[in-house]
Tab-separated table of C-alpha atoms in Angstrom:
chain	number	residue	atom	x	y	z
A	1	MET	CA	1.722	61.630	125.709
A	2	LEU	CA	5.182	60.914	127.170
A	3	LYS	CA	6.330	64.494	126.519
A	4	THR	CA	3.227	65.851	128.301
A	5	LEU	CA	3.813	63.530	131.260
A	6	GLU	CA	7.472	64.611	131.423
A	7	LYS	CA	6.482	68.291	131.281
A	8	TRP	CA	3.906	67.825	134.052
A	9	PHE	CA	6.396	65.853	136.171
A	10	GLU	CA	9.126	68.489	135.783
A	11	ALA	CA	6.660	71.267	136.618
A	12	THR	CA	5.650	69.357	139.753
A	13	LEU	CA	9.301	68.876	140.725
A	14	TRP	CA	10.108	72.533	140.132
A	15	ASN	CA	7.091	73.748	142.082
A	16	GLY	CA	7.971	71.311	144.864
A	17	ARG	CA	10.645	73.775	145.945
A	18	PHE	CA	7.853	75.840	147.494
A	19	VAL	CA	7.726	73.327	150.344
A	20	VAL	CA	10.700	75.339	151.634
A	21	VAL	CA	8.183	78.052	152.566
A	22	VAL	CA	7.128	75.801	155.469
A	23	ALA	CA	10.719	75.818	156.779
A	24	VAL	CA	10.974	79.571	156.168
A	25	MET	CA	7.804	80.304	158.138
A	26	ALA	CA	8.806	77.932	160.958
A	27	SER	CA	12.280	79.488	161.125
A	28	MET	CA	10.814	83.006	161.221
A	29	ALA	CA	8.448	81.913	164.011
A	30	ALA	CA	11.378	80.421	165.936
A	31	ALA	CA	13.457	83.584	165.410
A	32	THR	CA	10.575	85.749	166.627
A	33	ALA	CA	10.074	83.522	169.678
A	34	ILE	CA	13.770	83.614	170.568
A	35	PHE	CA	13.956	87.401	170.092
A	36	TYR	CA	10.902	87.709	172.366
A	37	MET	CA	12.399	85.444	175.052
A	38	ALA	CA	15.740	87.252	175.004
A	39	THR	CA	13.996	90.623	175.254
A	40	VAL	CA	11.886	89.433	178.202
A	41	ASP	CA	15.117	88.232	179.824
A	42	VAL	CA	16.569	91.739	179.367
A	43	VAL	CA	13.518	93.322	181.005
A	44	TYR	CA	13.817	91.008	184.017
A	45	LEU	CA	17.567	91.552	184.100
A	46	VAL	CA	17.120	95.326	184.305
A	47	GLY	CA	14.511	94.840	187.039
A	48	HIS	CA	16.919	92.778	189.113
A	49	MET	CA	19.756	95.233	188.516
A	50	LEU	CA	17.824	98.033	190.187
A	51	HIS	CA	18.802	96.420	193.509
A	52	TYR	CA	22.510	96.658	192.697
A	53	ALA	CA	22.761	100.255	193.943
A	54	ASP	CA	20.969	99.443	197.213
A	55	PRO	CA	23.341	100.621	199.978
A	56	SER	CA	22.014	97.952	202.365
A	57	LEU	CA	23.188	95.193	200.010
A	58	ALA	CA	26.077	93.227	201.513
A	59	ASP	CA	29.324	93.026	199.549
A	60	GLU	CA	28.922	89.276	199.058
A	61	ALA	CA	25.359	89.721	197.769
A	62	ARG	CA	26.483	92.540	195.449
A	63	LYS	CA	29.291	90.322	194.070
A	64	LEU	CA	26.827	87.460	193.541
A	65	LEU	CA	24.378	89.811	191.786
A	66	HIS	CA	27.231	91.140	189.635
A	67	ASP	CA	28.352	87.650	188.613
A	68	GLN	CA	24.790	86.490	187.919
A	69	THR	CA	24.136	89.615	185.849
A	70	ILE	CA	27.222	89.086	183.694
A	71	SER	CA	26.168	85.474	183.150
A	72	HIS	CA	22.616	86.537	182.224
A	73	VAL	CA	23.893	89.181	179.816
A	74	VAL	CA	25.944	86.525	178.059
A	75	GLU	CA	22.847	84.280	177.889
A	76	VAL	CA	20.860	87.152	176.351
A	77	VAL	CA	23.565	87.771	173.748
A	78	ASP	CA	23.518	84.045	173.006
A	79	GLY	CA	19.727	84.184	172.581
A	80	TYR	CA	19.909	87.129	170.199
A	81	LEU	CA	22.649	85.407	168.172
A	82	LEU	CA	20.545	82.247	167.916
A	83	ALA	CA	17.545	84.298	166.802
A	84	THR	CA	19.750	86.010	164.225
A	85	PHE	CA	20.904	82.595	163.005
A	86	MET	CA	17.279	81.539	162.488
A	87	LEU	CA	16.472	84.812	160.718
A	88	ILE	CA	19.421	84.510	158.325
A	89	PHE	CA	18.536	80.861	157.701
A	90	ALA	CA	14.905	81.717	156.892
A	91	LEU	CA	15.786	84.591	154.581
A	92	GLY	CA	18.536	82.593	152.896
A	93	MET	CA	16.315	79.591	152.256
A	94	TYR	CA	13.621	81.856	150.829
A	95	GLU	CA	16.062	83.615	148.520
A	96	LEU	CA	17.652	80.383	147.351
A	97	PHE	CA	14.539	78.334	146.726
A	98	VAL	CA	11.576	80.674	146.271
A	99	SER	CA	12.406	84.209	145.162
A	100	ASP	CA	14.752	87.130	145.630
A	101	ILE	CA	13.683	89.517	148.357
A	102	ASP	CA	13.401	92.730	146.373
A	103	GLU	CA	13.269	94.863	149.523
A	104	ALA	CA	16.667	93.528	150.628
A	105	HIS	CA	18.328	94.052	147.251
A	106	GLY	CA	17.081	97.633	147.033
A	107	SER	CA	17.872	98.534	150.634
A	108	LYS	CA	21.060	100.223	151.793
A	109	THR	CA	20.482	98.954	155.331
A	110	SER	CA	20.653	95.302	154.303
A	111	SER	CA	24.319	95.939	153.408
A	112	LYS	CA	24.461	92.561	151.715
A	113	ILE	CA	24.117	90.807	155.088
A	114	LEU	CA	20.780	89.287	154.241
A	115	VAL	CA	21.205	89.045	150.482
A	116	ILE	CA	22.034	85.406	149.773
A	117	GLU	CA	23.344	84.629	146.270
A	118	ASN	CA	24.042	80.894	146.629
A	119	LEU	CA	24.273	78.047	149.111
A	120	ASP	CA	27.903	78.911	149.899
A	121	ASP	CA	26.825	82.446	150.890
A	122	LEU	CA	24.226	81.009	153.251
A	123	LYS	CA	26.697	78.538	154.750
A	124	ALA	CA	29.321	81.254	155.250
A	125	ARG	CA	26.900	83.606	156.988
A	126	LEU	CA	25.513	80.854	159.201
A	127	ALA	CA	29.016	79.620	160.041
A	128	LYS	CA	29.974	83.108	161.248
A	129	VAL	CA	26.928	83.263	163.516
A	130	ILE	CA	27.625	79.760	164.819
A	131	LEU	CA	31.209	80.795	165.566
A	132	MET	CA	29.933	83.812	167.491
A	133	ILE	CA	27.530	81.587	169.448
A	134	LEU	CA	30.437	79.278	170.306
A	135	ILE	CA	32.528	82.235	171.447
A	136	VAL	CA	29.731	83.536	173.653
A	137	THR	CA	29.112	80.049	175.056
A	138	LEU	CA	32.813	79.624	175.826
A	139	PHE	CA	32.799	83.022	177.540
A	140	GLU	CA	29.766	82.005	179.601
A	141	GLU	CA	31.394	78.714	180.587
A	142	ALA	CA	34.658	80.486	181.427
A	143	LEU	CA	32.775	82.828	183.759
A	144	ASN	CA	31.268	79.873	185.629
A	145	MET	CA	34.391	77.711	185.508
A	146	LYS	CA	36.076	76.849	188.763
A	147	ILE	CA	39.788	76.572	188.050
A	148	SER	CA	41.191	74.200	190.628
A	149	THR	CA	44.197	72.691	188.859
A	150	PRO	CA	46.803	73.926	186.382
A	151	LEU	CA	45.280	71.490	183.863
A	152	ASP	CA	41.945	73.365	184.098
A	153	LEU	CA	43.755	76.587	183.250
A	154	LEU	CA	45.537	74.842	180.380
A	155	TYR	CA	42.198	73.589	179.002
A	156	LEU	CA	40.734	77.094	179.173
A	157	GLY	CA	43.805	78.535	177.455
A	158	GLY	CA	43.594	75.847	174.783
A	159	ALA	CA	39.921	76.602	174.149
A	160	ILE	CA	40.688	80.318	173.843
A	161	ALA	CA	43.559	79.549	171.450
A	162	LEU	CA	41.261	77.388	169.302
A	163	ILE	CA	38.655	80.157	169.169
A	164	GLY	CA	41.388	82.608	168.182
A	165	ALA	CA	42.552	80.246	165.438
A	166	ALA	CA	38.980	79.835	164.183
A	167	LEU	CA	38.539	83.611	164.046
A	168	PHE	CA	41.873	84.009	162.256
A	169	LEU	CA	41.026	81.327	159.693
A	170	THR	CA	37.567	82.789	159.139
A	171	HIS	CA	39.073	86.220	158.540
A	172	LYS	CA	41.705	84.778	156.183
A	173	ALA	CA	39.076	82.835	154.220
A	174	GLU	CA	36.928	85.961	153.909
A	175	ALA	CA	39.898	88.040	152.754
A	176	HIS	CA	40.866	85.347	150.243
A	177	GLY	CA	37.288	85.292	148.924
A	178	LYS	CA	37.357	89.064	148.415
A	179	GLU	CA	40.728	88.860	146.615
A	180	THR	CA	39.386	86.156	144.291
A	181	GLU	CA	36.223	88.185	143.691
A	182	HIS	CA	38.192	91.321	142.784
A	183	SER	CA	40.665	89.495	140.557
A	184	GLY	CA	37.758	88.023	138.591
A	185	ASP	CA	36.422	91.523	137.737
């Protein structure tokens, strides 16, 4: 009786992992929504840019349109990166908790980007996307930043240096991981 109860309980625990499918579906829905919003933003952006070549546009208005366009492009890139984050998260959670995605493993186009082997793989891929989002956000803020004192310029330089250090460390960690992987062969 106790063995049967233990077997049933363990089966229930093991099958409980399928609750992750709810998070996977919600993450895919969020990714789709963010891709849609970013694409709509691009369509409106292109529509507004058609006025850029208007010869009757004053220089000040053209400069304002230019600056707003650059800012909107950065926002769109940020949106696409966030959607990519949600997509990688959904696929990674599915692969880790539910099943391998056979289409991804057999596809040359997946190029191991979406094939998640373990939780560390998922964390590493998500961390890279988060770093890219931070870089884009810093770029967007730098475009809108009004530098009025030398300290403002120092803060901006410090932020850029920190981003550079983060990129360097990420690259070094990736290279170290590849060296360890090859030495274990």
